[in-house]
Short mmCIF file of C-alpha atoms and ligand atoms in Angstrom, two decimals:
data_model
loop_
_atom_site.label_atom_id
_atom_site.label_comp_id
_atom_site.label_asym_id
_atom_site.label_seq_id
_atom_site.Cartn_x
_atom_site.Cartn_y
_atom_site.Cartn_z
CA UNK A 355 -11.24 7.20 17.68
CA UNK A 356 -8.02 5.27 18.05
CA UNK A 357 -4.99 5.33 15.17
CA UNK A 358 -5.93 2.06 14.38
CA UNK A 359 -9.80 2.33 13.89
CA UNK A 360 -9.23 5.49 11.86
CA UNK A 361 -6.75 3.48 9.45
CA UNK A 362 -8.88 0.53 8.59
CA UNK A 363 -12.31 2.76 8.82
CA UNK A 364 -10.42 4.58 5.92
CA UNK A 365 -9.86 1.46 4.31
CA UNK A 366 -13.40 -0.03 4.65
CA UNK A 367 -13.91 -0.46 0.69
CA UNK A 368 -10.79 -2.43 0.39
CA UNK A 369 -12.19 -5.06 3.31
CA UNK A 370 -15.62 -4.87 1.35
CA UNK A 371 -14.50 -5.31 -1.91
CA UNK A 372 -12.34 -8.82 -0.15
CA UNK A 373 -14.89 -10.35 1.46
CA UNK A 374 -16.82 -10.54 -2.31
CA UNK A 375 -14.43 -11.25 -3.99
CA UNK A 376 -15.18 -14.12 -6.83
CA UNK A 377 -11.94 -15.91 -5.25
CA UNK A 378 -12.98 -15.19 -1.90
CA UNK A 379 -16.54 -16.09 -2.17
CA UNK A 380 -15.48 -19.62 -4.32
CA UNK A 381 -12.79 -20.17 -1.95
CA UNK A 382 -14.99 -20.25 1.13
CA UNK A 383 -17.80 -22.11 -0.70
CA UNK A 384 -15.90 -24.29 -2.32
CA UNK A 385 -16.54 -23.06 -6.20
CA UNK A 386 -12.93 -22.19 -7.09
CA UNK A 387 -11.38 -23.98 -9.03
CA UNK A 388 -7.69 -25.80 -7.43
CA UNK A 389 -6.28 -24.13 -10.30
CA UNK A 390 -6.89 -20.81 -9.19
CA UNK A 391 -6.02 -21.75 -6.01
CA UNK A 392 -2.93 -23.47 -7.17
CA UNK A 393 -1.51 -20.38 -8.87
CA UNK A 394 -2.55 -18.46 -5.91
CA UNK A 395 -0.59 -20.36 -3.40
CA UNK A 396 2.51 -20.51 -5.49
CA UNK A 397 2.14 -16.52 -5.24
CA UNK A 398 2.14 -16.78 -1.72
CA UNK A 399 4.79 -18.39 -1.61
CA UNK A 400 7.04 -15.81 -3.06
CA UNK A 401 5.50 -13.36 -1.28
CA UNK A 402 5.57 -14.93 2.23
CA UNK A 403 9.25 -15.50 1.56
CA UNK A 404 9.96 -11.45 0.82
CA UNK A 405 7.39 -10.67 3.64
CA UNK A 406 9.71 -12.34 5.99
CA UNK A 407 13.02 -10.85 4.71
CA UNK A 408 11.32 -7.08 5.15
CA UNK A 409 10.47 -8.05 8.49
CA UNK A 410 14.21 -9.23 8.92
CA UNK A 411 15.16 -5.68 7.37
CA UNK A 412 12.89 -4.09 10.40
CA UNK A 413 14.96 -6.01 12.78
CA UNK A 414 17.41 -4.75 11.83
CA UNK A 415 15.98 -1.24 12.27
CA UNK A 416 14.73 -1.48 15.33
CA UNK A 417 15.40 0.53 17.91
CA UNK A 418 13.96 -1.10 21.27
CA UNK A 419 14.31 -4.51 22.63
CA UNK A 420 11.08 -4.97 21.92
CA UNK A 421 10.68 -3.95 18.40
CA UNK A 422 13.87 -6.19 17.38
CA UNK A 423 12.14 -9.22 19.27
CA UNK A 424 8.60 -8.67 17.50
CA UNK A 425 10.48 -8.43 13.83
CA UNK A 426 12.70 -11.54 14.54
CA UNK A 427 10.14 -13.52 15.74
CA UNK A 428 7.74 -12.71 13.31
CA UNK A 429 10.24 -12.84 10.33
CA UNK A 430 11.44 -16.61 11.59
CA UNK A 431 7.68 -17.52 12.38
CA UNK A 432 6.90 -16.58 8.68
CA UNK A 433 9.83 -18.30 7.56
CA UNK A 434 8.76 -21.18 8.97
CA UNK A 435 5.26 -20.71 8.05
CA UNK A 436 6.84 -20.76 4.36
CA UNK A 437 8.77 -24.11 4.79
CA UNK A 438 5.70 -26.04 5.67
CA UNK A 439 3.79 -24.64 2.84
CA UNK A 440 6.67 -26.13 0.93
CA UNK A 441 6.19 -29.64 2.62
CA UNK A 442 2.83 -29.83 3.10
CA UNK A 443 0.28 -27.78 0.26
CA UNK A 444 2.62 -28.32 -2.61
CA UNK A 445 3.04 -31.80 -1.92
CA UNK A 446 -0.45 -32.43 -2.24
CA UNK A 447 -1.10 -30.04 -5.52
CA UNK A 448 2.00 -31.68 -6.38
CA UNK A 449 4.04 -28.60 -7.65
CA UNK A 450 7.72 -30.27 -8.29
CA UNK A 451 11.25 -28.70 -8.33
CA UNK A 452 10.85 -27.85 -12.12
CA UNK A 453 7.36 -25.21 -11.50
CA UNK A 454 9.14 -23.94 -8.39
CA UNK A 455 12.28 -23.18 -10.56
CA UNK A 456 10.56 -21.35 -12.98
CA UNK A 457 8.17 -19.76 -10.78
CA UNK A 458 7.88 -15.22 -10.98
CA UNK A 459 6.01 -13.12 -9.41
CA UNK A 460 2.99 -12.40 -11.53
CA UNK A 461 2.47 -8.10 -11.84
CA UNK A 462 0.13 -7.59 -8.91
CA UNK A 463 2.52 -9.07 -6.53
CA UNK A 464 5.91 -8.15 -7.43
CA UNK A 465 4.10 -4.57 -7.09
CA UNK A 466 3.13 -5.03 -3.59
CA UNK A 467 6.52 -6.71 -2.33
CA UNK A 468 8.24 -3.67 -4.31
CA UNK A 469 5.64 -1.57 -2.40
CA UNK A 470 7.15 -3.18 1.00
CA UNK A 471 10.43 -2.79 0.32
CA UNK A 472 9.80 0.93 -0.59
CA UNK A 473 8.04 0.95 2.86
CA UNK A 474 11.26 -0.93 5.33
CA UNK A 475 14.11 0.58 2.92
CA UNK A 476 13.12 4.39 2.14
CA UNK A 477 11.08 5.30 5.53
CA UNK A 478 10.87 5.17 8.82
CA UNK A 479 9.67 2.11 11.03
CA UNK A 480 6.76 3.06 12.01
CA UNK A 481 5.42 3.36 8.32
CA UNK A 482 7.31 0.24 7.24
CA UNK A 483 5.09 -1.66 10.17
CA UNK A 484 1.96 0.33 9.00
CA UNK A 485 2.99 -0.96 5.36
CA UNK A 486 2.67 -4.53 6.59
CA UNK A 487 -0.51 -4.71 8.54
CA UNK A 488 -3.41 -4.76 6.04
CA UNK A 489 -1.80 -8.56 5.39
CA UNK A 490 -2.70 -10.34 8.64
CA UNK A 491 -5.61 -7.40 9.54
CA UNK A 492 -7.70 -8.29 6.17
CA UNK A 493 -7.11 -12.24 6.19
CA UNK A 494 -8.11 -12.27 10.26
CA UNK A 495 -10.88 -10.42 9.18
CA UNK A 496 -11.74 -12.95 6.44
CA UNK A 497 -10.70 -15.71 8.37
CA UNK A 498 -13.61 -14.53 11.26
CA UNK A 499 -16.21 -14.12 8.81
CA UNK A 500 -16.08 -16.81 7.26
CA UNK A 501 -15.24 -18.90 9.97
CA UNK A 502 -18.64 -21.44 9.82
CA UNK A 503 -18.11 -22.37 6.21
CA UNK A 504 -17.00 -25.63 5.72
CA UNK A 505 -15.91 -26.04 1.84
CA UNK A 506 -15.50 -29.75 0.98
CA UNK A 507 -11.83 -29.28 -0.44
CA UNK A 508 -9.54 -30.22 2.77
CA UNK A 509 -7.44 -27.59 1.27
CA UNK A 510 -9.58 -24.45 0.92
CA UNK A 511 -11.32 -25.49 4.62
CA UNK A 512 -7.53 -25.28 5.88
CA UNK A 513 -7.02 -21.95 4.97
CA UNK A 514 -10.12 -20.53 6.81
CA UNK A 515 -8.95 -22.44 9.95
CA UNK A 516 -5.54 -20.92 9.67
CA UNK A 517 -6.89 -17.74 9.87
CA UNK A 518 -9.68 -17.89 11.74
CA UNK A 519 -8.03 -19.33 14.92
CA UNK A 520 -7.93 -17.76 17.96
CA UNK A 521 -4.16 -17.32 18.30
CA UNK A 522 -4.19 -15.37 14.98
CA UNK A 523 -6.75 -12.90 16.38
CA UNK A 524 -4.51 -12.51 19.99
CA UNK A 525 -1.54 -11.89 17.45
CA UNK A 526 -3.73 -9.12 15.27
CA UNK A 527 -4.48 -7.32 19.03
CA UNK A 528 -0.93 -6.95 20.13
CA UNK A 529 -0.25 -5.27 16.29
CA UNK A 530 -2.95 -2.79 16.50
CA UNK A 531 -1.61 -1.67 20.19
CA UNK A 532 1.94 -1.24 18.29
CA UNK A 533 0.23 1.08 15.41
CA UNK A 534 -1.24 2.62 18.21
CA UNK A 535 1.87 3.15 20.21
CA UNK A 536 3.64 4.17 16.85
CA UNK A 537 1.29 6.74 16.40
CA UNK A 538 1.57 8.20 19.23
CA UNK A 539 5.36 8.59 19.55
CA UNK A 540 5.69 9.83 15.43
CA UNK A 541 2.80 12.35 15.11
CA UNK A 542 4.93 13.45 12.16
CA UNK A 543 4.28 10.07 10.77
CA UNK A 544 0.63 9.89 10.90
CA UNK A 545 0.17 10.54 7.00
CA UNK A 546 2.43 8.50 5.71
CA UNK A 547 1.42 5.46 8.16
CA UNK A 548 -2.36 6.31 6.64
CA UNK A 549 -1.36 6.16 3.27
CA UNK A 550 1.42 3.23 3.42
CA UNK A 551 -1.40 1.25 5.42
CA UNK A 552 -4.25 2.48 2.11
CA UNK A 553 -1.58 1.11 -0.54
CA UNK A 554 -1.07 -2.30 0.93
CA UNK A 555 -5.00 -3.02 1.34
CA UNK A 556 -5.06 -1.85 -2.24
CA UNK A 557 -2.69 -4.50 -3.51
CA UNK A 558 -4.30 -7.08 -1.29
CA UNK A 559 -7.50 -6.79 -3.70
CA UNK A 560 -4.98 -6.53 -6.61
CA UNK A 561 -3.56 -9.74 -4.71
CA UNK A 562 -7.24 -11.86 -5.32
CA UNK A 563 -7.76 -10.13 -8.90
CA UNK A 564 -4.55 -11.60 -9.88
CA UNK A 565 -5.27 -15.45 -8.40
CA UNK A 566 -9.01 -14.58 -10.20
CA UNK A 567 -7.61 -13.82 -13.62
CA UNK A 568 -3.87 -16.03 -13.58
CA UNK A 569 -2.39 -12.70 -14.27
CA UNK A 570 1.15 -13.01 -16.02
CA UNK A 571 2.81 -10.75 -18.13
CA UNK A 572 2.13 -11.69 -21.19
CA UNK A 573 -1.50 -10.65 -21.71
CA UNK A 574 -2.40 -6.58 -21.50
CA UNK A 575 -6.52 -6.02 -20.24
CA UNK A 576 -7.75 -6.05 -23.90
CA UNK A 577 -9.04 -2.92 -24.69
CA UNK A 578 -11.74 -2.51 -27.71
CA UNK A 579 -10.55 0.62 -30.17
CA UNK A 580 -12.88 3.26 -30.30
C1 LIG B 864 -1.09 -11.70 -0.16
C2 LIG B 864 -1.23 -12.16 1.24
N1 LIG B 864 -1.63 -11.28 2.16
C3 LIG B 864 -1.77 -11.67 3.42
C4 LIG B 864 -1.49 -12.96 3.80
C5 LIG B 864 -1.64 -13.42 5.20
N2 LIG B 864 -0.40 -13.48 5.91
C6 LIG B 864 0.79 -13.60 5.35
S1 LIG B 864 2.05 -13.56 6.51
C7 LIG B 864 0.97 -13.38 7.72
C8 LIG B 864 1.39 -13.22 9.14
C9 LIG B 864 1.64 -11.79 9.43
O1 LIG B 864 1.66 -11.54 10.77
C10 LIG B 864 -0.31 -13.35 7.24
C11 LIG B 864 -1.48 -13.22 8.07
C12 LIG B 864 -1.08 -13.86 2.80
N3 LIG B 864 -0.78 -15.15 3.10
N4 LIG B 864 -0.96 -13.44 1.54
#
């Protein structure tokens, strides 16, 4: 098997446990409610914008012509990505100046940016890009299966387009042939590439949990006393 099918065979309960997801499932058919969805996309925000910067951090890293071009582009792409967000979803769920302002990363996301940053800052390339692959991987994934549901919110029927678009799944190929050729050159690196790659797919489920429940930090999981 190649690097890349061992990886996400590895991670198979992760990509199970997303594609039933409550949020996923109302998402796709159109159940959620916008305020789930609103509170999810405001956490996507913030972590789109630190997704970028990590891949800026790469560049930086980056040894090869090649890798710096991949981490630029895909950091300003992202970027970008993040800036129409801004001008276009917010508008419409009309989130103003004063919500972004006071807008923090609820738990389960500030853990998996942390968890990136541990990745780009504290190891080597190869298991910073393994560290950041589970994100497009699982939502192309998503994005294909659910690709024939048409939700009636112009919003939520958006997002499965976005993802489920042919350019996004040419993108996806290209980044499994670099785990591949990263695995190959670090042999050394194969453990930590697995496990970096297991975390992330992890906090993508923590990711929909969070949107599910409106995590913050106020509330601890309530716990009856024995
Ligand atoms: C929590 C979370 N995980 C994954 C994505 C999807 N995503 C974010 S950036 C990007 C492009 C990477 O090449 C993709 C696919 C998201 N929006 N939010």
């Amino acid at each position: 098997m190649r690097f890349d099918e061992v990886v996400r065979e590895e991670a198979d309960g992760y990509w199970e446990s997303s594609m039933v997801h409550p949020f996923v499932k109302g998402l796709v058919q159109g159940t959620l409610p916008m305020e789930n969805f609103k509170f999810y996309m405001m956490q996507d925000a913030i972590y789109l914008k630190h997704y970028s910067k990590i891949l800026a951090i790469a560049a930086s890293k980056s040894e090869t012509n090649q890798e710096m071009a991949y981490y630029l582009e895909s950091a300003r792409s992202i970027n970008e990505a993040e800036l129409e967000l801004h001008r276009t979803v917010f508008k419409e769920l009309h989130i103003g100046e004063q919500e972004q302002a006071e807008l923090i990363p609820a738990p389960a996301n500030n853990n998996y940016i942390n968890h990136m940053y541990n990745a780009v800052l504290n190891e080597s390339l190869p298991v910073a890009f393994a560290a950041l692959l589970p994100c497009p991987w699982l939502y192309q994934s998503i994005g294909e299966e659910y690709k024939d549901e048409k939700p009636t919110q112009k919003l939520y029927r958006d997002w499965i387009e976005l993802y489920s678009s042919k350019e996004f799944k040419d993108q996806l190929g290209i980044q499994k042939q670099m785990l591949n050729k990263y695995a190959k050159e670090h042999p050394a690196d194969h453990q930590k590439m697995k496990a970096f790659f297991q975390m992330s797919a992890y906090y993508e489920c923590k990711f929909w949990d969070m949107a599910w429940s409106l995590e913050n930090w106020k509330e601890l999981t309530p716990y009856e006393l024995a």
